Amino acid sequence: MQPITKVSITDKVVEAIKEYIITGNYSSGDKLPSENGLSQQLQVGRSTIREALRILQAMGYVDIQHGRGAFVAQPRDITASIAKNWFSVNNYKIADIMEVRLAVEQMMAKLCATNMTDNELASLMEIHENFVQAIHTGQINQIIMYDEYFHAGIAKGSHNPLFMTINAQISDALRSYRAHSYSIPENRTHAVKPHQDIIQALVRHDPAEASEAMEAHILIALEDMSLLVQGQDDTQIAPEAFNK
């Protein structure tokens, strides 16, 4: 039985502010609310906020300017090492989710190739166009949203309500993963061609091709994560482990 880890209030505040920054609610250079404002929003004491901000500054997420307040750090200061650390800590969780994705989303894609209507396919294409546009403008929250919409569209196109429910749960579990992955600019374009390949397979109504394209897409995402944590520890995930 694994020991229970006690998470401090400060750690929870750090995670709350960090996720708000990563998911695009603030842009680099934006001033965060005052200590008093954050204290009221998060319902914790100002000393806890102050400590959390110091931790976030050490992690590279914020820049504390004495007399002016806390600001979101510039992109050059939010380095790949931050994402690398997150992926290393959450490696085993993502591995579990990716195993489920490989099984579930390949079957979703197969059914989609047979069951998806023309209107549903047109909607999926529009979602992909919006996804690409969000990448060009660097809007991380929009990139995450349209990536989720894309996979939700495939779940819907399968015409199996259970797949829609499972996909929604997977999306919730992957939201932090997507935010951290897309915080690295070079990772943002890695889903574009796989999405296009999936769409082309659906246009041709080819279940086998759709399944293969989805598998390739998920394995590329897993490769991005593995490259980040490579050399960090002995528990890194090899994409080949899921290529069964």
Tab-separated table of C-alpha atoms in Angstrom:
chain	number	residue	atom	x	y	z
A	1	MET	CA	0.000	0.000	0.000
A	2	GLN	CA	1.382	3.405	-1.029
A	3	PRO	CA	1.817	6.017	1.718
A	4	ILE	CA	-0.553	8.969	1.621
A	5	THR	CA	1.180	12.182	0.689
A	6	LYS	CA	-0.026	15.285	2.479
A	7	VAL	CA	-0.335	18.245	0.129
A	8	SER	CA	0.091	21.630	1.778
A	9	ILE	CA	-2.179	24.601	1.144
A	10	THR	CA	0.779	26.412	-0.386
A	11	ASP	CA	1.317	23.576	-2.885
A	12	LYS	CA	-2.345	23.742	-3.865
A	13	VAL	CA	-2.105	27.498	-4.404
A	14	VAL	CA	1.048	27.054	-6.500
A	15	GLU	CA	-0.723	24.501	-8.703
A	16	ALA	CA	-3.844	26.663	-9.059
A	17	ILE	CA	-1.921	29.752	-10.196
A	18	LYS	CA	0.436	27.715	-12.393
A	19	GLU	CA	-2.416	25.984	-14.245
A	20	TYR	CA	-4.135	29.347	-14.761
A	21	ILE	CA	-0.980	30.678	-16.406
A	22	ILE	CA	-0.251	27.582	-18.504
A	23	THR	CA	-3.760	27.345	-19.944
A	24	GLY	CA	-3.501	30.835	-21.384
A	25	ASN	CA	-5.629	32.855	-18.988
A	26	TYR	CA	-2.692	35.257	-18.651
A	27	SER	CA	-0.203	36.277	-21.328
A	28	SER	CA	3.491	36.839	-20.726
A	29	GLY	CA	4.061	40.212	-19.108
A	30	ASP	CA	0.557	40.399	-17.628
A	31	LYS	CA	0.342	41.513	-14.029
A	32	LEU	CA	-1.234	39.019	-11.660
A	33	PRO	CA	-3.842	40.175	-9.146
A	34	SER	CA	-2.457	41.671	-5.950
A	35	GLU	CA	-1.688	39.478	-2.959
A	36	ASN	CA	-4.936	40.665	-1.421
A	37	GLY	CA	-6.856	39.905	-4.622
A	38	LEU	CA	-5.399	36.404	-4.925
A	39	SER	CA	-6.037	35.844	-1.229
A	40	GLN	CA	-9.728	36.659	-1.702
A	41	GLN	CA	-10.054	34.622	-4.905
A	42	LEU	CA	-8.389	31.507	-3.489
A	43	GLN	CA	-9.679	31.918	0.067
A	44	VAL	CA	-6.265	31.611	1.715
A	45	GLY	CA	-4.098	33.934	3.768
A	46	ARG	CA	-1.794	36.521	2.210
A	47	SER	CA	1.270	34.816	3.696
A	48	THR	CA	0.344	31.663	1.771
A	49	ILE	CA	-0.028	33.685	-1.441
A	50	ARG	CA	3.336	35.343	-0.837
A	51	GLU	CA	5.054	31.992	-0.335
A	52	ALA	CA	3.364	30.504	-3.416
A	53	LEU	CA	4.495	33.417	-5.584
A	54	ARG	CA	8.082	32.986	-4.391
A	55	ILE	CA	7.921	29.320	-5.379
A	56	LEU	CA	6.445	30.189	-8.786
A	57	GLN	CA	9.232	32.710	-9.324
A	58	ALA	CA	11.829	30.041	-8.541
A	59	MET	CA	10.087	27.708	-11.004
A	60	GLY	CA	10.218	30.384	-13.700
A	61	TYR	CA	6.502	31.096	-14.036
A	62	VAL	CA	6.371	34.584	-12.534
A	63	ASP	CA	8.616	37.590	-12.113
A	64	ILE	CA	8.196	39.447	-8.811
A	65	GLN	CA	9.045	43.129	-9.137
A	66	HIS	CA	9.309	44.815	-5.748
A	67	GLY	CA	6.888	47.689	-5.437
A	68	ARG	CA	5.038	46.686	-8.609
A	69	GLY	CA	3.752	43.164	-8.009
A	70	ALA	CA	3.988	39.760	-9.697
A	71	PHE	CA	4.023	39.399	-13.478
A	72	VAL	CA	3.775	36.377	-15.772
A	73	ALA	CA	7.295	35.507	-16.913
A	74	GLN	CA	8.335	36.003	-20.519
A	75	PRO	CA	8.282	32.860	-22.723
A	76	ARG	CA	12.072	32.657	-22.764
A	77	ASP	CA	11.959	32.304	-18.970
A	78	ILE	CA	9.364	29.527	-19.009
A	79	THR	CA	11.738	26.910	-20.344
A	80	ALA	CA	11.292	23.329	-21.464
A	81	SER	CA	12.769	22.205	-18.133
A	82	ILE	CA	9.526	23.205	-16.405
A	83	ALA	CA	7.465	20.996	-18.681
A	84	LYS	CA	10.132	18.303	-18.418
A	85	ASN	CA	9.772	18.256	-14.646
A	86	TRP	CA	5.968	18.015	-14.869
A	87	PHE	CA	6.075	15.114	-17.325
A	88	SER	CA	8.646	13.300	-15.206
A	89	VAL	CA	6.431	13.546	-12.122
A	90	ASN	CA	3.253	12.558	-13.985
A	91	ASN	CA	4.810	9.939	-16.269
A	92	TYR	CA	3.004	6.911	-14.869
A	93	LYS	CA	-0.381	8.641	-14.966
A	94	ILE	CA	0.002	9.611	-18.617
A	95	ALA	CA	1.155	6.075	-19.463
A	96	ASP	CA	-2.111	4.681	-18.103
A	97	ILE	CA	-4.154	7.203	-20.058
A	98	MET	CA	-2.235	6.582	-23.279
A	99	GLU	CA	-2.882	2.843	-23.039
A	100	VAL	CA	-6.595	3.570	-22.804
A	101	ARG	CA	-6.408	6.087	-25.656
A	102	LEU	CA	-4.713	3.614	-27.976
A	103	ALA	CA	-7.451	1.055	-27.408
A	104	VAL	CA	-10.440	3.387	-27.315
A	105	GLU	CA	-9.579	6.035	-29.893
A	106	GLN	CA	-8.469	3.557	-32.552
A	107	MET	CA	-11.867	1.879	-32.293
A	108	MET	CA	-13.577	5.282	-32.318
A	109	ALA	CA	-11.759	6.159	-35.539
A	110	LYS	CA	-12.742	2.836	-37.117
A	111	LEU	CA	-16.412	3.375	-36.345
A	112	CYS	CA	-16.167	6.988	-37.474
A	113	ALA	CA	-14.972	5.918	-40.913
A	114	THR	CA	-18.172	3.911	-41.298
A	115	ASN	CA	-20.761	5.901	-39.349
A	116	MET	CA	-19.813	9.581	-39.584
A	117	THR	CA	-22.245	11.760	-41.548
A	118	ASP	CA	-21.183	14.348	-44.113
A	119	ASN	CA	-22.226	17.150	-41.745
A	120	GLU	CA	-20.187	15.668	-38.899
A	121	LEU	CA	-17.165	15.343	-41.180
A	122	ALA	CA	-17.535	18.948	-42.342
A	123	SER	CA	-17.700	20.049	-38.705
A	124	LEU	CA	-14.542	18.068	-37.901
A	125	MET	CA	-12.716	19.733	-40.798
A	126	GLU	CA	-13.758	23.161	-39.518
A	127	ILE	CA	-12.527	22.283	-36.031
A	128	HIS	CA	-9.168	21.274	-37.501
A	129	GLU	CA	-8.915	24.568	-39.408
A	130	ASN	CA	-9.572	26.465	-36.172
A	131	PHE	CA	-6.956	24.314	-34.427
A	132	VAL	CA	-4.345	25.225	-37.043
A	133	GLN	CA	-5.273	28.913	-36.805
A	134	ALA	CA	-4.877	28.826	-33.019
A	135	ILE	CA	-1.394	27.350	-33.482
A	136	HIS	CA	-0.453	30.180	-35.852
A	137	THR	CA	-1.593	32.799	-33.325
A	138	GLY	CA	-0.022	30.984	-30.360
A	139	GLN	CA	-3.222	30.920	-28.276
A	140	ILE	CA	-2.579	27.940	-26.015
A	141	ASN	CA	-6.062	27.874	-24.500
A	142	GLN	CA	-7.575	27.831	-28.010
A	143	ILE	CA	-5.159	25.108	-29.157
A	144	ILE	CA	-6.189	22.937	-26.211
A	145	MET	CA	-9.879	23.616	-26.785
A	146	TYR	CA	-9.856	22.728	-30.495
A	147	ASP	CA	-7.680	19.671	-29.884
A	148	GLU	CA	-10.303	18.459	-27.417
A	149	TYR	CA	-13.095	19.351	-29.855
A	150	PHE	CA	-11.355	17.338	-32.590
A	151	HIS	CA	-11.304	14.153	-30.532
A	152	ALA	CA	-14.829	14.825	-29.266
A	153	GLY	CA	-15.930	15.112	-32.907
A	154	ILE	CA	-14.512	11.685	-33.653
A	155	ALA	CA	-16.241	10.242	-30.587
A	156	LYS	CA	-19.510	11.776	-31.765
A	157	GLY	CA	-18.973	10.459	-35.295
A	158	SER	CA	-18.645	6.913	-33.972
A	159	HIS	CA	-22.361	7.144	-33.071
A	160	ASN	CA	-21.657	5.258	-29.857
A	161	PRO	CA	-22.697	7.266	-26.768
A	162	LEU	CA	-20.353	5.274	-24.516
A	163	PHE	CA	-17.361	6.400	-26.553
A	164	MET	CA	-18.519	9.999	-26.148
A	165	THR	CA	-18.609	9.553	-22.367
A	166	ILE	CA	-15.211	7.837	-22.236
A	167	ASN	CA	-13.648	10.487	-24.489
A	168	ALA	CA	-14.937	13.259	-22.221
A	169	GLN	CA	-13.258	11.583	-19.241
A	170	ILE	CA	-10.004	11.179	-21.175
A	171	SER	CA	-10.096	14.849	-22.208
A	172	ASP	CA	-10.513	15.947	-18.601
A	173	ALA	CA	-7.590	13.755	-17.540
A	174	LEU	CA	-5.371	15.047	-20.362
A	175	ARG	CA	-6.061	18.778	-19.996
A	176	SER	CA	-2.966	19.471	-17.892
A	177	TYR	CA	-0.890	17.236	-20.181
A	178	ARG	CA	-2.016	19.200	-23.244
A	179	ALA	CA	-1.355	22.515	-21.515
A	180	HIS	CA	2.198	21.527	-20.594
A	181	SER	CA	2.920	19.969	-23.984
A	182	TYR	CA	1.594	22.940	-25.959
A	183	SER	CA	3.533	25.351	-23.747
A	184	ILE	CA	6.539	24.236	-25.816
A	185	PRO	CA	6.228	25.948	-29.246
A	186	GLU	CA	7.762	23.139	-31.308
A	187	ASN	CA	5.205	20.651	-29.950
A	188	ARG	CA	2.253	22.665	-31.216
A	189	THR	CA	2.564	21.634	-34.863
A	190	HIS	CA	3.074	17.930	-34.157
A	191	ALA	CA	-0.660	17.173	-34.199
A	192	VAL	CA	-1.419	18.989	-37.468
A	193	LYS	CA	-0.420	16.302	-39.973
A	194	PRO	CA	-1.805	13.419	-37.849
A	195	HIS	CA	-5.157	15.228	-37.676
A	196	GLN	CA	-5.050	15.703	-41.447
A	197	ASP	CA	-4.237	12.016	-41.957
A	198	ILE	CA	-7.180	11.016	-39.768
A	199	ILE	CA	-9.512	13.303	-41.707
A	200	GLN	CA	-8.329	11.900	-45.052
A	201	ALA	CA	-8.985	8.355	-43.838
A	202	LEU	CA	-12.486	9.394	-42.763
A	203	VAL	CA	-13.105	11.044	-46.144
A	204	ARG	CA	-12.188	7.725	-47.799
A	205	HIS	CA	-14.371	5.803	-45.306
A	206	ASP	CA	-11.426	3.494	-44.615
A	207	PRO	CA	-11.671	2.035	-41.081
A	208	ALA	CA	-8.220	0.412	-41.096
A	209	GLU	CA	-6.516	3.582	-42.320
A	210	ALA	CA	-8.399	5.691	-39.759
A	211	SER	CA	-7.308	3.377	-36.949
A	212	GLU	CA	-3.670	3.436	-38.084
A	213	ALA	CA	-3.698	7.236	-38.392
A	214	MET	CA	-5.090	7.573	-34.876
A	215	GLU	CA	-2.482	5.179	-33.489
A	216	ALA	CA	0.299	7.170	-35.156
A	217	HIS	CA	-1.129	10.394	-33.711
A	218	ILE	CA	-1.156	9.102	-30.141
A	219	LEU	CA	2.327	7.600	-30.427
A	220	ILE	CA	3.709	10.930	-31.661
A	221	ALA	CA	2.211	12.635	-28.604
A	222	LEU	CA	3.808	10.003	-26.412
A	223	GLU	CA	7.151	10.501	-28.158
A	224	ASP	CA	7.000	14.235	-27.379
A	225	MET	CA	6.601	13.400	-23.725
A	226	SER	CA	9.336	10.768	-23.715
A	227	LEU	CA	11.817	13.172	-25.287
A	228	LEU	CA	11.126	15.674	-22.522
A	229	VAL	CA	11.788	13.236	-19.705
A	230	GLN	CA	14.601	11.328	-21.411
A	231	GLY	CA	17.471	11.006	-19.008
A	232	GLN	CA	15.420	12.451	-16.133
A	233	ASP	CA	14.980	9.077	-14.451
A	234	ASP	CA	14.622	5.362	-15.148
A	235	THR	CA	10.828	5.445	-15.455
A	236	GLN	CA	10.530	7.160	-18.806
A	237	ILE	CA	7.933	5.789	-21.197
A	238	ALA	CA	8.985	4.326	-24.508
A	239	PRO	CA	6.339	4.712	-27.237
A	240	GLU	CA	7.237	1.228	-28.469
A	241	ALA	CA	5.810	-0.171	-25.248
A	242	PHE	CA	2.345	0.655	-26.535
A	243	ASN	CA	2.943	-0.516	-30.100
A	244	LYS	CA	1.305	-3.869	-29.534
